[in-house]
Coordinates of C-alpha atoms in Angstrom, one line a residue:
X2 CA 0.0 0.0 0.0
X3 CA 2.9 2.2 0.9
X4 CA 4.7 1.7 -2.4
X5 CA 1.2 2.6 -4.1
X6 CA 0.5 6.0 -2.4
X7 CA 4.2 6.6 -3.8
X8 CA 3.8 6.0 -7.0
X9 CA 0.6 8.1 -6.7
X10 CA 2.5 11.0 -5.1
X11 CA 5.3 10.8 -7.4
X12 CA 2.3 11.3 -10.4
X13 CA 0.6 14.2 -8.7
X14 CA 3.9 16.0 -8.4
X15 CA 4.8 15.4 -11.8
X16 CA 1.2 16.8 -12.5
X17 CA 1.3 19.4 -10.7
X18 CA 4.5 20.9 -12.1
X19 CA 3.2 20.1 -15.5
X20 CA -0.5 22.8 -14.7
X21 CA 2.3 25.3 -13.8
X22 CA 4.4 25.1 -17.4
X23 CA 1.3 25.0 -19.1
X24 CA -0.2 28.0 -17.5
X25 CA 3.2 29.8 -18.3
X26 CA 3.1 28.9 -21.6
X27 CA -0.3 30.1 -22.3
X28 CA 0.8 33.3 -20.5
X29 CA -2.0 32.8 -17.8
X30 CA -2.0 34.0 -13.9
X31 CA -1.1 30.9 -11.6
X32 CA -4.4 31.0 -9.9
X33 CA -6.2 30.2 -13.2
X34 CA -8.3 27.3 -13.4
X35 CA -7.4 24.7 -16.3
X36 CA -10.0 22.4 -17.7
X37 CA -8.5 19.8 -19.8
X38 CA -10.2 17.9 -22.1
X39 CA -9.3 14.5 -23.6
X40 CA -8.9 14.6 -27.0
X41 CA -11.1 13.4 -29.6
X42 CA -10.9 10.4 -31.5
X43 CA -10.0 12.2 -34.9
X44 CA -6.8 13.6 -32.8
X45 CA -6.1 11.0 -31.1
X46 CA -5.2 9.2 -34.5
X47 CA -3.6 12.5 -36.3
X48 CA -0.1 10.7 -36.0
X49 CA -0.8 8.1 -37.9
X50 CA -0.3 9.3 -41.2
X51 CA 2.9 10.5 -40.2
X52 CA 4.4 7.4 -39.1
X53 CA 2.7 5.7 -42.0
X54 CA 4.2 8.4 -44.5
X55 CA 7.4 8.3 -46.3
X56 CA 10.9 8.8 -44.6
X57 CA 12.0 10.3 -47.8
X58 CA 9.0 12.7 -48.6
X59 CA 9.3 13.7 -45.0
X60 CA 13.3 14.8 -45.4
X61 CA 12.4 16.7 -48.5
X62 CA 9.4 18.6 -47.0
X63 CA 11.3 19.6 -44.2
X64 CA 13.9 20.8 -46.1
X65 CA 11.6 22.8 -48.2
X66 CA 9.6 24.0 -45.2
X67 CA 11.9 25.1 -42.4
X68 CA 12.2 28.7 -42.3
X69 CA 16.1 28.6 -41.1
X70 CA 16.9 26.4 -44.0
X71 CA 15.4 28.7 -46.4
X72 CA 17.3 31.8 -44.7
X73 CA 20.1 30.5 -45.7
X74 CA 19.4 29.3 -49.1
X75 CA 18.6 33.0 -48.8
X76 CA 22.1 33.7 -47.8
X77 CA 23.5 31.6 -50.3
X78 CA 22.3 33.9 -53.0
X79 CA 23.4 36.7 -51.4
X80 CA 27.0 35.4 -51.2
X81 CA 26.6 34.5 -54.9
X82 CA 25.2 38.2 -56.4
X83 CA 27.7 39.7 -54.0
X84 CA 30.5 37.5 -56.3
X85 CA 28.7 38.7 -59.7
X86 CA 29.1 42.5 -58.1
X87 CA 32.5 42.1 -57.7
X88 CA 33.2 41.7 -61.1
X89 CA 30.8 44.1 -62.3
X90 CA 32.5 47.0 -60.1
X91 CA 36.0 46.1 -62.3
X92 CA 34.7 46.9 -65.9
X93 CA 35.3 50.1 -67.0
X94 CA 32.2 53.2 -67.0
X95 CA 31.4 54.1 -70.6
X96 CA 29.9 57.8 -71.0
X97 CA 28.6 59.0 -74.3
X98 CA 28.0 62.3 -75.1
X99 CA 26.1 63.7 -78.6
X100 CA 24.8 67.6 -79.0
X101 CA 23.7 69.6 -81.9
X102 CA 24.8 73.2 -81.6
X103 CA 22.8 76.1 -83.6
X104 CA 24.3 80.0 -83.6
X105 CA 22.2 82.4 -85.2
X106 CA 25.3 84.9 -85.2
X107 CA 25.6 85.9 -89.0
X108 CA 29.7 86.0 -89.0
X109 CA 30.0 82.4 -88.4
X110 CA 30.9 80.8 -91.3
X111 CA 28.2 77.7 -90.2
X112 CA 25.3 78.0 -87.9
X113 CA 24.8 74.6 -87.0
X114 CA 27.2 72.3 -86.0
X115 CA 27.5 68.3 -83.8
X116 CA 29.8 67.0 -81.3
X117 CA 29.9 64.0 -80.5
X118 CA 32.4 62.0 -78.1
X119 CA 33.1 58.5 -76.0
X120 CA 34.5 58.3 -72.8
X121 CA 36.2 54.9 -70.9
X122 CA 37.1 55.7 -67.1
X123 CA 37.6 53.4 -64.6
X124 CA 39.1 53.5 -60.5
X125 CA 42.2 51.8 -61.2
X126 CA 42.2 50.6 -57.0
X127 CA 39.0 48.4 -58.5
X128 CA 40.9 46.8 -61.2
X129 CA 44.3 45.8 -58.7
X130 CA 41.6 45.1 -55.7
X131 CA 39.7 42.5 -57.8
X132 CA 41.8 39.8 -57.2
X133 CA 41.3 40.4 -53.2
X134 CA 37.7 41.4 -53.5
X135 CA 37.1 38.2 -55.9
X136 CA 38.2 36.1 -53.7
X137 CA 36.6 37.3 -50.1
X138 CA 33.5 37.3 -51.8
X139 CA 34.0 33.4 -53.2
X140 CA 35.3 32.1 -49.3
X141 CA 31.8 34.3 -48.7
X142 CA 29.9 32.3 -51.0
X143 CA 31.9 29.0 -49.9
X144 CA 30.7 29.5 -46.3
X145 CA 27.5 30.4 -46.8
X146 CA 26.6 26.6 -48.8
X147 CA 28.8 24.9 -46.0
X148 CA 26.8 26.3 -43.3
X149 CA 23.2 25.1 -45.6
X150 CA 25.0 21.5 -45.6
X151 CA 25.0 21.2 -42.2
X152 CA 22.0 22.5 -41.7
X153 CA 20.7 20.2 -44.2
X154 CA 22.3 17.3 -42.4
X155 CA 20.9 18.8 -39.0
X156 CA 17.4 18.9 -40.2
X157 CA 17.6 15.2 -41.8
X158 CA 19.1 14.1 -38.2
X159 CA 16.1 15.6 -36.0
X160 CA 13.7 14.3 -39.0
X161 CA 14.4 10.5 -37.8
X162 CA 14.9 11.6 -34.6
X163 CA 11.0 12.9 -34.3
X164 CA 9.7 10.0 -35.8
X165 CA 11.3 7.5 -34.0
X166 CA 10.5 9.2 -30.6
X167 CA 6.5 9.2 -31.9
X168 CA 7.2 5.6 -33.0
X169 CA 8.1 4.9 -29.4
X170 CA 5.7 6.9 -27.6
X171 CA 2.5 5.9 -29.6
X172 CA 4.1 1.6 -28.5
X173 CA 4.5 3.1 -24.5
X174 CA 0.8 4.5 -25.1
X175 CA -0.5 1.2 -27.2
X176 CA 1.4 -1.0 -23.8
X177 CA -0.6 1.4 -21.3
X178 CA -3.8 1.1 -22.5
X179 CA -3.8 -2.8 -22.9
X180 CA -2.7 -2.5 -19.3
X181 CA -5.9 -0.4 -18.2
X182 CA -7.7 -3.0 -19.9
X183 CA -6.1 -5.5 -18.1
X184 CA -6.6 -3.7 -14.8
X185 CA -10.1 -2.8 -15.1
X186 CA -11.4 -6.3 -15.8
X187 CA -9.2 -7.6 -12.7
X188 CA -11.0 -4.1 -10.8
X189 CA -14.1 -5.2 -11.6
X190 CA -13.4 -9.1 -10.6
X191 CA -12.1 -8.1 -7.5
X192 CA -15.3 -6.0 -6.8
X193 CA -17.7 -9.1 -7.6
X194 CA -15.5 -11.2 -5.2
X195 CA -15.8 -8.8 -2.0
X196 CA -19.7 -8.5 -2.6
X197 CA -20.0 -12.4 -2.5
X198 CA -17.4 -12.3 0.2
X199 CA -14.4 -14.1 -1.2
X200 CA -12.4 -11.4 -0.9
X201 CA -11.1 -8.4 1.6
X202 CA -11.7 -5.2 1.4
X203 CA -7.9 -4.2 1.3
X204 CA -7.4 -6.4 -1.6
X205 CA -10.4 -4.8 -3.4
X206 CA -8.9 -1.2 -2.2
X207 CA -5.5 -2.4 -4.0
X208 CA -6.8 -3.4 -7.0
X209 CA -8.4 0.0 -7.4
X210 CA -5.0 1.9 -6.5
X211 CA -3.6 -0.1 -9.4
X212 CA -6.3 0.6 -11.9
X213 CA -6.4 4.2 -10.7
X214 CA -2.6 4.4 -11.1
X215 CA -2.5 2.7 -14.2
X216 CA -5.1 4.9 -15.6
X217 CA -3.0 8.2 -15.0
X218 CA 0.0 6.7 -16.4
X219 CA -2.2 5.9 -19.3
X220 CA -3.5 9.4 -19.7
X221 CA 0.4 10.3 -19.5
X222 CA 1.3 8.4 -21.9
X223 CA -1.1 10.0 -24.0
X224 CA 0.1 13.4 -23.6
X225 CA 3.6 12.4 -24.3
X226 CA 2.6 10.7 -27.7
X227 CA 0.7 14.6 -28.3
X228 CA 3.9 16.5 -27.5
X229 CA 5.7 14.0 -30.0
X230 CA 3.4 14.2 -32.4
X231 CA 3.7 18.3 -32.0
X232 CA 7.7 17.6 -32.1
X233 CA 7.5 15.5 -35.4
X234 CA 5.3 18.6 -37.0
X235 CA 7.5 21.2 -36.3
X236 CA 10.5 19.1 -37.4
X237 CA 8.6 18.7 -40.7
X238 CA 8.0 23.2 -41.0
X239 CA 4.6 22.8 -40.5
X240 CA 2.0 23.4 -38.1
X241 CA -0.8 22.2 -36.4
X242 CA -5.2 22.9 -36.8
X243 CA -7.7 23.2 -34.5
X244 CA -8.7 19.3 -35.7
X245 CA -5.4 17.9 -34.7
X246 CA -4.0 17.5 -38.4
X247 CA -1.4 19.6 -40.4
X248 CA -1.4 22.6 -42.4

């Protein structure tokens, strides 16, 4: 009985802490009172198309959906225009410069009269900096795709690592509900024996700590397959309806 109020506490404290983190999250006063409901049966199931999805369509949609990865693909391009301007700056500017001229003074031997003329000037710093400015923009450009590799590399990683810790939680929650099952058919056979006497009441009273206990680790186990399931989503760049599913 003692090792049963145990477990029990250690569940209420875990709980309890667990109403406070939500209430900060949802940037609510401490005194508020939370009503939880249990989800419905359309969300309880909104994983599974996940885990029954692709591995490789998954990769690819989170590396077209994360907003970091497409920063730096943004980056990327940055580095590479920045390479393109480098150049540019280095060719010479080309002015051109074509009047028509008209003097109504009668001593000029002609009236009218063109000019026309080309001009090439150029910084002559730009063309001996080239080399230096070439190149700083290139290690620029160089950076910039080896930081969107391992980015790349980073977001595959958490990819699996999402959907293996959904795998697992939704086998921990399948495990605890068979459990309850389990418990609540022994609950109610050790309810029928203590009305027709062939059992105590403490071993009734146990058998209802256990199912009780059970039950909470069940409804645990549930809300740890939910945060997975909200992990796996935001590894994949998307995010989550009022129905459970993903937009």
């Amino acid at each position: 009985l003692t090792e049963r109020q145990r477990s029990l506490q250690e569940i209420y404290d875990r709980l309890s802490l667990s109403q406070y983190e939500l209430k900060g999250l949802l940037s609510l006063p401490q005194g508020t009172n939370l009503a939880l409901l249990s989800p419905s049966v359309s969300q309880e199931k909104a994983y599974q198309p996940i885990l029954a999805g692709d591995v490789s369509a998954q990769e690819w949609q989170a590396l077209k959906s994360r907003p970091e990865m497409r920063e730096d693909i943004l980056q990327k391009n940055i580095a590479l225009d920045d390479i393109r301007r480098e150049v540019i700056k280095t060719f010479p500017g080309g002015e051109l410069l074509f009047s028509y001229n008209r003097d109504g003074n009668q001593f000029l031997q002609q009236g009218d009269w063109t000019i026309f003329s080309a001009s090439i000037a150029q910084n002559i710093l730009n063309i001996f900096t080239l080399p230096f400015r070439y190149s700083a923009a290139k290690d620029k450009a160089t950076l910039a795709d080896a930081k969107r590799q391992a980015l790349s590399a980073a977001i595959l990683a958490q990819v699996h690592i999402a959907r293996q810790r959904l795998g697992n939680s939704e086998k921990v929650y399948k495990n605890s509900v068979r459990s309850s099952k389990v418990l609540r058919h022994r609950s109610g056979t050790a309810l029928a024996a203590k009305e027709t006497g062939f059992s105590s009441g403490y071993d009734s009273l146990i058998t209802r700590m256990d199912g009780q206990i059970d039950l909470l680790r069940s409804q645990m186990a549930m809300a740890d397959l939910q945060d997975s399931y909200a992990a796996m989503v935001g590894t994949l760049g998307g995010r989550l309806s009022e129905s459970g599913g993903v937009r």
